[in-house]
Short mmCIF file of C-alpha atoms (C1' of nucleotides) in Angstrom, two decimals:
data_model
loop_
_atom_site.label_atom_id
_atom_site.label_comp_id
_atom_site.label_asym_id
_atom_site.label_seq_id
_atom_site.Cartn_x
_atom_site.Cartn_y
_atom_site.Cartn_z
CA MET A 1 -3.71 -12.23 -14.80
CA ASP A 2 -4.44 -9.05 -12.87
CA THR A 3 -1.99 -6.86 -10.98
CA LYS A 4 -3.00 -8.32 -7.61
CA THR A 5 -2.08 -11.86 -8.66
CA LEU A 6 1.13 -10.59 -10.24
CA CYS A 7 2.13 -8.99 -6.93
CA LEU A 8 1.34 -12.17 -5.01
CA GLY A 9 3.57 -14.04 -7.44
CA VAL A 10 6.56 -11.82 -6.75
CA LEU A 11 5.98 -12.11 -3.00
CA THR A 12 6.44 -15.91 -3.15
CA HIS A 13 10.10 -15.08 -3.85
CA GLY A 14 10.32 -13.20 -0.57
CA ASP A 15 8.96 -10.11 1.13
CA ALA A 16 9.10 -6.95 -0.94
CA SER A 17 8.02 -3.32 -1.13
CA GLY A 18 6.00 -1.85 -3.97
CA TYR A 19 9.16 -0.36 -5.37
CA GLU A 20 10.92 -3.72 -5.31
CA ILE A 21 7.98 -5.42 -6.99
CA LYS A 22 8.26 -2.92 -9.83
CA LYS A 23 11.98 -3.68 -10.15
CA ALA A 24 11.22 -7.40 -10.34
CA PHE A 25 9.13 -6.65 -13.44
CA GLU A 26 11.85 -4.48 -14.94
CA ASP A 27 15.17 -6.27 -14.68
CA GLY A 28 14.39 -9.01 -12.20
CA PRO A 29 13.16 -12.56 -12.72
CA PHE A 30 9.73 -11.38 -13.89
CA GLY A 31 11.27 -9.01 -16.42
CA HIS A 32 10.07 -10.80 -19.55
CA ILE A 33 6.55 -11.57 -18.41
CA GLN A 34 5.06 -8.09 -18.48
CA GLU A 35 5.47 -4.52 -17.31
CA ILE A 36 3.54 -2.93 -14.48
CA GLY A 37 3.67 0.63 -13.20
CA PHE A 38 3.32 2.19 -9.77
CA GLY A 39 -0.14 3.33 -10.71
CA SER A 40 -1.16 -0.34 -10.78
CA ILE A 41 1.02 -1.72 -8.00
CA TYR A 42 0.17 0.56 -5.07
CA PRO A 43 -3.62 0.29 -5.44
CA ALA A 44 -3.24 -3.49 -5.88
CA LEU A 45 -1.21 -3.79 -2.67
CA ALA A 46 -3.77 -1.71 -0.78
CA GLN A 47 -6.50 -4.05 -1.98
CA LEU A 48 -4.50 -7.17 -1.10
CA LEU A 49 -3.95 -5.79 2.39
CA LYS A 50 -7.66 -5.16 2.80
CA ASP A 51 -8.42 -8.73 1.71
CA ASN A 52 -5.80 -10.14 4.14
CA LEU A 53 -3.81 -11.74 1.35
CA VAL A 54 -0.69 -9.84 2.46
CA THR A 55 0.56 -8.16 5.64
CA VAL A 56 2.72 -5.07 5.82
CA THR A 57 5.59 -3.89 8.02
CA GLN A 58 6.77 -0.32 7.88
CA TYR A 59 10.50 0.33 8.13
CA THR A 60 11.81 3.77 8.96
CA GLN A 61 14.95 4.31 6.93
CA GLU A 62 17.56 6.95 7.41
CA GLY A 63 17.86 9.27 4.47
CA ARG A 64 15.44 7.34 2.29
CA PRO A 65 11.65 7.39 2.51
CA ASP A 66 9.94 4.88 4.74
CA LYS A 67 9.66 1.44 3.25
CA LYS A 68 6.54 -0.69 3.43
CA VAL A 69 7.49 -4.32 3.14
CA TYR A 70 4.71 -6.72 2.21
CA SER A 71 4.55 -10.41 3.11
CA LEU A 72 2.33 -13.15 1.74
CA THR A 73 -0.19 -14.67 4.13
CA ALA A 74 -1.32 -18.31 4.03
CA THR A 75 -4.56 -17.15 2.40
CA GLY A 76 -2.57 -15.17 -0.15
CA ARG A 77 -0.55 -18.22 -1.07
CA LEU A 78 -3.68 -20.28 -1.58
CA PHE A 79 -5.19 -17.50 -3.68
CA LEU A 80 -2.18 -17.58 -5.99
CA LEU A 81 -2.30 -21.38 -6.27
CA ASP A 82 -5.97 -21.16 -7.25
CA ALA A 83 -5.21 -18.47 -9.85
CA LEU A 84 -2.49 -20.69 -11.34
CA ASP A 85 -5.09 -23.41 -11.72
CA GLU A 86 -7.38 -21.32 -13.89
CA PRO A 87 -7.26 -21.48 -17.71
CA THR A 88 -4.20 -19.79 -19.19
CA GLU A 89 -5.06 -16.66 -21.14
CA PRO A 90 -3.43 -16.23 -24.54
CA ASP A 91 -0.36 -14.01 -24.71
CA LYS A 92 -1.02 -10.36 -25.41
CA VAL A 93 1.35 -8.31 -27.50
CA ARG A 94 1.27 -4.71 -28.59
CA SER A 95 3.99 -3.67 -30.92
CA ASP A 96 4.28 -0.04 -31.79
CA PHE A 97 7.19 -1.04 -34.01
CA LEU A 98 5.17 -3.50 -36.11
CA PHE A 99 2.36 -0.96 -36.43
CA ARG A 100 4.85 1.46 -37.96
CA MET A 101 6.24 -1.23 -40.26
CA MET A 102 2.69 -1.67 -41.55
CA PHE A 103 3.02 1.84 -42.97
CA ALA A 104 6.51 1.52 -44.39
CA HIS A 105 5.16 2.82 -47.71
CA LEU A 106 4.05 6.05 -46.03
CA LEU A 107 7.44 6.72 -44.45
CA SER A 108 10.54 8.22 -45.98
CA PRO A 109 13.33 5.66 -46.51
CA SER A 110 15.53 7.49 -44.02
CA ALA A 111 12.83 7.55 -41.31
CA LEU A 112 12.17 3.87 -41.92
CA GLU A 113 15.85 2.97 -41.74
CA ALA A 114 16.19 4.94 -38.52
CA MET A 115 13.28 3.05 -36.95
CA ILE A 116 14.70 -0.31 -37.94
CA ASP A 117 18.20 0.63 -36.74
CA GLU A 118 16.80 1.76 -33.41
CA ARG A 119 14.88 -1.47 -33.05
CA MET A 120 17.98 -3.52 -33.86
CA ALA A 121 19.93 -1.60 -31.23
CA VAL A 122 17.32 -2.37 -28.58
CA LEU A 123 17.32 -6.04 -29.53
CA THR A 124 21.11 -6.29 -29.61
CA GLU A 125 21.32 -4.78 -26.15
CA ALA A 126 18.65 -7.09 -24.76
CA ILE A 127 20.42 -10.11 -26.25
CA ALA A 128 23.77 -9.05 -24.78
CA GLY A 129 22.18 -8.59 -21.35
CA LEU A 130 20.58 -12.01 -21.41
CA GLU A 131 23.75 -13.71 -22.63
CA GLN A 132 25.67 -12.15 -19.80
CA ARG A 133 23.12 -13.23 -17.22
CA ALA A 134 23.14 -16.77 -18.62
CA ASN A 135 26.88 -17.07 -17.96
CA SER A 136 26.87 -15.60 -14.49
CA GLY A 137 25.95 -17.77 -11.56
CA PHE A 138 23.12 -20.08 -10.73
CA ALA A 139 19.42 -19.43 -11.06
CA PRO A 140 16.29 -21.54 -10.44
CA ALA A 141 15.15 -23.70 -13.35
CA SER A 142 12.16 -21.45 -14.02
CA GLU A 143 14.30 -18.32 -14.38
CA THR A 144 16.82 -20.08 -16.61
CA PHE A 145 13.95 -21.34 -18.75
CA ILE A 146 12.33 -17.93 -19.11
CA ASP A 147 15.59 -16.10 -19.80
CA GLY A 148 16.43 -18.66 -22.45
CA TYR A 149 12.96 -18.30 -23.94
CA ALA A 150 13.31 -14.53 -24.14
CA LEU A 151 16.77 -14.86 -25.64
CA ALA A 152 15.54 -17.26 -28.32
CA ILE A 153 12.76 -14.83 -29.27
CA TYR A 154 15.00 -11.76 -29.38
CA ARG A 155 17.49 -13.60 -31.56
CA ALA A 156 14.73 -14.72 -33.90
CA MET A 157 13.47 -11.14 -34.14
CA ALA A 158 16.92 -9.66 -34.80
CA ASP A 159 17.80 -12.33 -37.38
CA TYR A 160 14.50 -11.90 -39.20
CA ILE A 161 14.69 -8.11 -39.30
CA GLU A 162 18.29 -8.16 -40.51
CA GLU A 163 17.46 -10.62 -43.29
CA ASN A 164 14.23 -9.01 -44.47
CA ARG A 165 14.52 -5.29 -43.88
CA TYR A 166 15.35 -4.70 -47.52
CA GLN A 167 11.77 -5.74 -48.41
CA LEU A 168 10.37 -2.82 -46.47
CA VAL A 169 12.97 -0.35 -47.59
CA SER A 170 12.29 -1.06 -51.25
CA ALA A 171 8.57 -0.58 -50.61
CA SER A 172 9.41 2.77 -49.06
CA LEU A 173 11.36 3.82 -52.17
CA LEU A 174 8.31 3.37 -54.40
CA PRO A 175 6.05 6.36 -55.11
CA GLN A 176 3.90 7.04 -52.07
CA ARG A 177 0.60 6.15 -53.61
CA ALA A 178 -1.47 6.39 -50.47
CA VAL A 179 -0.50 9.99 -49.89
CA ALA A 180 -0.82 10.98 -53.53
CA GLU A 181 -4.23 9.49 -54.21
CA MET B 1 -0.30 3.86 -29.73
CA ASP B 2 -3.87 4.42 -28.62
CA THR B 3 -7.03 2.87 -30.04
CA LYS B 4 -7.88 5.98 -32.04
CA THR B 5 -4.59 5.87 -33.96
CA LEU B 6 -4.96 2.12 -34.43
CA CYS B 7 -8.38 2.67 -36.02
CA LEU B 8 -7.04 5.39 -38.30
CA GLY B 9 -4.33 2.96 -39.39
CA VAL B 10 -6.83 0.32 -40.46
CA LEU B 11 -8.88 2.94 -42.32
CA THR B 12 -5.90 3.75 -44.59
CA HIS B 13 -6.54 0.28 -46.06
CA GLY B 14 -10.05 1.31 -47.00
CA ASP B 15 -13.34 2.29 -45.38
CA ALA B 16 -14.53 -0.02 -42.64
CA SER B 17 -17.08 -0.50 -39.89
CA GLY B 18 -16.19 -1.00 -36.24
CA TYR B 19 -16.86 -4.69 -36.66
CA GLU B 20 -14.50 -4.90 -39.63
CA ILE B 21 -11.78 -3.03 -37.74
CA LYS B 22 -11.99 -5.63 -35.01
CA LYS B 23 -11.64 -8.40 -37.59
CA ALA B 24 -8.55 -6.70 -39.02
CA PHE B 25 -6.94 -7.07 -35.58
CA GLU B 26 -8.00 -10.69 -35.31
CA ASP B 27 -7.18 -12.52 -38.52
CA GLY B 28 -6.48 -9.64 -40.88
CA PRO B 29 -3.28 -7.79 -41.74
CA PHE B 30 -3.08 -6.21 -38.28
CA GLY B 31 -3.49 -9.57 -36.58
CA HIS B 32 -0.02 -9.79 -35.06
CA ILE B 33 0.27 -6.20 -33.89
CA GLN B 34 -2.19 -6.26 -31.02
CA GLU B 35 -5.73 -7.11 -29.97
CA ILE B 36 -8.50 -4.59 -29.45
CA GLY B 37 -12.07 -5.16 -28.33
CA PHE B 38 -15.37 -3.51 -29.14
CA GLY B 39 -15.27 -1.75 -25.82
CA SER B 40 -12.27 0.20 -27.12
CA ILE B 41 -13.19 0.53 -30.79
CA TYR B 42 -16.68 2.05 -30.62
CA PRO B 43 -15.79 4.82 -28.15
CA ALA B 44 -12.65 5.55 -30.21
CA LEU B 45 -14.65 5.87 -33.44
CA ALA B 46 -17.14 8.18 -31.72
CA GLN B 47 -14.26 10.37 -30.59
CA LEU B 48 -12.63 10.36 -34.04
CA LEU B 49 -15.95 11.41 -35.55
CA LYS B 50 -16.27 14.26 -33.07
CA ASP B 51 -12.74 15.41 -33.94
CA ASN B 52 -13.48 15.25 -37.69
CA LEU B 53 -10.73 12.70 -38.29
CA VAL B 54 -13.27 10.33 -39.86
CA THR B 55 -16.68 10.57 -41.50
CA VAL B 56 -19.45 7.99 -41.30
CA THR B 57 -22.06 6.64 -43.69
CA GLN B 58 -24.87 4.46 -42.44
CA TYR B 59 -25.96 1.56 -44.60
CA THR B 60 -29.30 -0.11 -44.03
CA GLN B 61 -28.81 -3.82 -44.63
CA GLU B 62 -31.48 -6.43 -45.11
CA GLY B 63 -31.45 -9.01 -42.39
CA ARG B 64 -28.32 -7.73 -40.70
CA PRO B 65 -28.05 -4.76 -38.39
CA ASP B 66 -27.31 -1.38 -39.90
CA LYS B 67 -23.68 -0.88 -40.76
CA LYS B 68 -21.80 2.32 -40.03
CA VAL B 69 -18.90 2.61 -42.44
CA TYR B 70 -16.14 5.02 -41.46
CA SER B 71 -13.83 6.86 -43.86
CA LEU B 72 -10.60 8.69 -43.18
CA THR B 73 -10.65 12.46 -43.72
CA ALA B 74 -7.64 14.47 -44.91
CA THR B 75 -7.15 15.66 -41.34
CA GLY B 76 -7.32 12.08 -40.13
CA ARG B 77 -4.62 11.04 -42.56
CA LEU B 78 -2.35 13.83 -41.40
CA PHE B 79 -3.03 12.92 -37.79
CA LEU B 80 -1.86 9.34 -38.48
CA LEU B 81 1.25 10.54 -40.30
CA ASP B 82 2.13 12.73 -37.32
CA ALA B 83 1.59 9.83 -34.92
CA LEU B 84 3.92 7.67 -37.02
CA ASP B 85 6.56 10.33 -36.66
CA GLU B 86 6.59 10.22 -32.87
CA PRO B 87 9.08 8.08 -30.94
CA THR B 88 8.34 4.37 -31.14
CA GLU B 89 7.24 2.92 -27.81
CA PRO B 90 8.88 -0.34 -26.73
CA ASP B 91 6.91 -3.52 -27.36
CA LYS B 92 4.60 -4.60 -24.57
CA VAL B 93 4.05 -8.24 -23.78
CA ARG B 94 1.97 -9.95 -21.17
CA SER B 95 2.33 -13.66 -20.99
CA ASP B 96 0.07 -15.56 -18.70
CA PHE B 97 1.90 -18.67 -19.85
CA LEU B 98 5.33 -17.45 -18.77
CA PHE B 99 3.93 -16.30 -15.43
CA ARG B 100 2.75 -19.85 -14.82
CA MET B 101 6.10 -21.28 -15.90
CA MET B 102 7.67 -19.11 -13.19
CA PHE B 103 5.83 -21.30 -10.68
CA ALA B 104 6.57 -24.66 -12.26
CA HIS B 105 7.84 -25.86 -8.88
CA LEU B 106 4.42 -25.17 -7.32
CA LEU B 107 2.49 -27.12 -9.96
CA SER B 108 1.95 -30.84 -10.24
CA PRO B 109 3.94 -32.43 -13.10
CA SER B 110 0.71 -33.38 -14.86
CA ALA B 111 -0.73 -29.84 -14.63
CA LEU B 112 2.55 -28.43 -15.91
CA GLU B 113 2.71 -30.88 -18.80
CA ALA B 114 -0.87 -30.04 -19.72
CA MET B 115 -0.09 -26.32 -19.80
CA ILE B 116 2.96 -26.85 -21.99
CA ASP B 117 1.09 -29.19 -24.33
CA GLU B 118 -1.73 -26.67 -24.67
CA ARG B 119 0.76 -23.93 -25.44
CA MET B 120 2.48 -26.07 -28.06
CA ALA B 121 -0.87 -26.78 -29.69
CA VAL B 122 -1.65 -23.06 -29.94
CA LEU B 123 1.77 -22.36 -31.44
CA THR B 124 1.58 -25.24 -33.90
CA GLU B 125 -1.80 -24.02 -35.12
CA ALA B 126 -0.57 -20.43 -35.48
CA ILE B 127 2.48 -21.62 -37.42
CA ALA B 128 0.35 -23.74 -39.76
CA GLY B 129 -1.96 -20.80 -40.41
CA LEU B 130 0.89 -18.47 -41.25
CA GLU B 131 2.61 -21.02 -43.49
CA GLN B 132 -0.60 -21.47 -45.42
CA ARG B 133 -1.08 -17.73 -45.83
CA ALA B 134 2.53 -17.33 -46.98
CA ASN B 135 1.91 -19.75 -49.87
CA SER B 136 -1.40 -18.31 -50.99
CA GLY B 137 -1.45 -15.28 -53.22
CA PHE B 138 0.13 -11.88 -53.18
CA ALA B 139 0.25 -9.42 -50.32
CA PRO B 140 1.84 -6.00 -49.84
CA ALA B 141 5.47 -5.99 -48.68
CA SER B 142 4.50 -4.81 -45.19
CA GLU B 143 2.07 -7.68 -44.66
CA THR B 144 4.52 -10.25 -45.95
CA PHE B 145 7.16 -8.82 -43.64
CA ILE B 146 4.95 -8.90 -40.57
CA ASP B 147 3.59 -12.38 -41.25
CA GLY B 148 7.15 -13.63 -41.70
CA TYR B 149 8.19 -11.91 -38.49
CA ALA B 150 5.38 -13.53 -36.55
CA LEU B 151 6.17 -16.90 -38.08
CA ALA B 152 9.85 -16.63 -37.12
CA ILE B 153 8.90 -15.83 -33.52
CA TYR B 154 6.33 -18.61 -33.20
CA ARG B 155 8.84 -21.11 -34.56
CA ALA B 156 11.51 -19.91 -32.13
CA MET B 157 9.04 -20.25 -29.25
CA ALA B 158 7.93 -23.74 -30.23
CA ASP B 159 11.49 -24.95 -30.80
CA TYR B 160 12.69 -23.54 -27.51
CA ILE B 161 9.82 -25.01 -25.49
CA GLU B 162 10.19 -28.42 -27.10
CA GLU B 163 13.94 -28.49 -26.39
CA ASN B 164 13.81 -27.16 -22.82
CA ARG B 165 10.55 -28.29 -21.29
CA TYR B 166 12.29 -31.13 -19.46
CA GLN B 167 14.06 -28.50 -17.31
CA LEU B 168 10.76 -27.32 -15.91
CA VAL B 169 9.27 -30.76 -15.56
CA SER B 170 12.20 -31.99 -13.49
CA ALA B 171 11.85 -28.92 -11.25
CA SER B 172 8.20 -29.83 -10.79
CA LEU B 173 9.12 -33.37 -9.72
CA LEU B 174 11.23 -32.07 -6.82
CA PRO B 175 9.62 -31.68 -3.38
CA GLN B 176 7.45 -28.58 -3.32
CA ARG B 177 9.50 -26.57 -0.89
CA ALA B 178 7.51 -23.37 -1.17
CA VAL B 179 4.29 -25.05 -0.14
CA ALA B 180 5.92 -27.12 2.59
CA GLU B 181 7.76 -24.33 4.35
"C1'" DG C 1 27.38 22.81 -7.82
"C1'" DT C 2 24.18 21.16 -10.76
"C1'" DG C 3 21.75 17.87 -12.97
"C1'" DA C 4 20.78 13.03 -13.33
"C1'" DT C 5 19.83 8.65 -11.25
"C1'" DA C 6 18.15 5.84 -7.50
"C1'" DT C 7 15.13 5.04 -3.53
"C1'" DA C 8 10.27 5.23 -2.04
"C1'" DT C 9 5.04 6.02 -1.88
"C1'" DA C 10 0.80 7.84 -3.57
"C1'" DT C 11 -2.98 9.97 -6.22
"C1'" DC C 12 -5.80 11.34 -10.10
"C1'" DG C 13 -7.79 11.84 -14.56
"C1'" DT C 14 -8.05 9.46 -18.78
"C1'" DT C 15 -8.10 5.02 -21.30
"C1'" DA C 16 -8.88 0.54 -22.02
"C1'" DC C 17 -10.81 -3.95 -20.93
"C1'" DG C 18 -14.33 -7.47 -20.33
"C1'" DA C 19 -18.82 -8.64 -19.84
"C1'" DT C 20 -23.27 -8.01 -21.19
"C1'" DA C 21 -27.40 -6.56 -23.97
"C1'" DT C 22 -29.80 -6.55 -28.35
"C1'" DA C 23 -31.19 -8.39 -32.93
"C1'" DT C 24 -31.12 -11.30 -37.07
"C1'" DT C 25 -29.46 -14.91 -40.25
"C1'" DA C 26 -26.91 -18.83 -41.75
"C1'" DT C 27 -24.89 -23.02 -40.67
"C1'" DA C 28 -23.98 -27.06 -37.97
"C1'" DA C 29 -25.27 -30.60 -34.93
"C1'" DT C 30 -28.47 -33.80 -32.68
"C1'" DA D 1 -37.20 -31.04 -37.49
"C1'" DT D 2 -35.43 -28.55 -34.05
"C1'" DT D 3 -31.90 -26.68 -31.45
"C1'" DA D 4 -27.60 -24.63 -30.83
"C1'" DT D 5 -23.74 -22.16 -32.37
"C1'" DA D 6 -21.31 -18.95 -35.15
"C1'" DA D 7 -21.33 -14.80 -37.74
"C1'" DT D 8 -22.83 -10.00 -38.55
"C1'" DA D 9 -23.35 -5.53 -36.19
"C1'" DT D 10 -23.49 -1.73 -32.54
"C1'" DA D 11 -23.35 -0.03 -27.95
"C1'" DT D 12 -22.87 0.66 -22.90
"C1'" DC D 13 -21.19 0.21 -18.23
"C1'" DG D 14 -18.51 -0.89 -14.25
"C1'" DT D 15 -13.99 -2.09 -13.16
"C1'" DA D 16 -9.13 -2.19 -13.89
"C1'" DA D 17 -5.03 -0.37 -15.60
"C1'" DC D 18 -2.07 3.28 -17.42
"C1'" DG D 19 0.60 7.51 -17.54
"C1'" DA D 20 1.68 11.65 -15.62
"C1'" DT D 21 2.59 14.10 -11.73
"C1'" DA D 22 3.73 15.31 -6.82
"C1'" DT D 23 6.76 14.75 -2.90
"C1'" DA D 24 11.27 13.97 -0.52
"C1'" DT D 25 16.15 12.76 -0.01
"C1'" DA D 26 20.72 10.81 -1.20
"C1'" DT D 27 24.27 9.60 -4.12
"C1'" DC D 28 27.09 9.98 -8.15
"C1'" DA D 29 29.02 11.92 -12.17
"C1'" DC D 30 30.58 15.92 -14.71
#
DNA sequence: GTGATATATATCGTTACGATATATTATAAT
DNA sequence: ATTATAATATATCGTAACGATATATATCAC
């Protein structure tokens, strides 16, 4: 799923600027699907415009910079529908945290504990945020489903780490063979 | 965590070729951390060699292509240790599946069911593989921890989808407003 | 008042990704 | 028996994405 298709997806929820599309992938309804940066969004929007999959209207704002609001065209909508019909790619994960845990035996116990504590803090905060959102107002079925999915995963992560962290910490307390050899 | 550091990480487990490094990120101990392709690995190894973080020995094999086996240098090991000491980046996820679930209301019920069934099949297979590996032999604490972590997440995903899929399917049965408007 | 956060777009160099090419052997299927 | 596929092994190349940076203003907290 490339950035262009991702942008088209957000635009089905209503017209938006590049900045607003980014926000949708941060805290908004697309927040747990993936992250995208401005360096991907603006070139993608320029390309979509060239291909007539979106149109743009420029709004002059007082105080703030001009806003370019993009709208989906009929062709754009069909393009998205076609993309949705293609085979689903497997999920892609990259966990800097897990990579570090792979080298628990090379870390000092205190450094390791600090990493795990930091990770737990991030998870606890994410869980609290999702719980709050779940109890506040109405959302479309898809958003409720995805928020619940993310919540279930974060809880599973936090529970697992809390119950098994001692395994890594004891490995860290052993003589650091890999460094010594 | 860039590809170069990822490669150095694998090499702490012993000398390896580019091909073997890729395998380590497929089924091996690094399997649940992230994916990397040859297009990333070979240029990374060339760069590491240039920077004297690894050395290479070429083995002429009968039948098979020549094998270039890379070894970590002392400098390379220090480089990895320094990288491990830097702030941990947040996990990055990109889920083509969740993106599609966001548009459940635009899909036909049968297409949606097929996507969910396919996803469940992938998860069930991953869970079975991890359960088998958990009951077969001894592994370092870090690998046991990471496999258990992955297993906990896959189970949480499968359980959640099985219990909440009806929410999406009923949304799909409603008139497709977005297309009709 | 000073620094941080939010709004808003854009570019640019480096990285990474995905597809493809090449070559051989072992195994599986028809 | 023959054909196809998977596995072993390296490498490149065009495209896509990422991360940092630049620019500009307003609000908000300390």
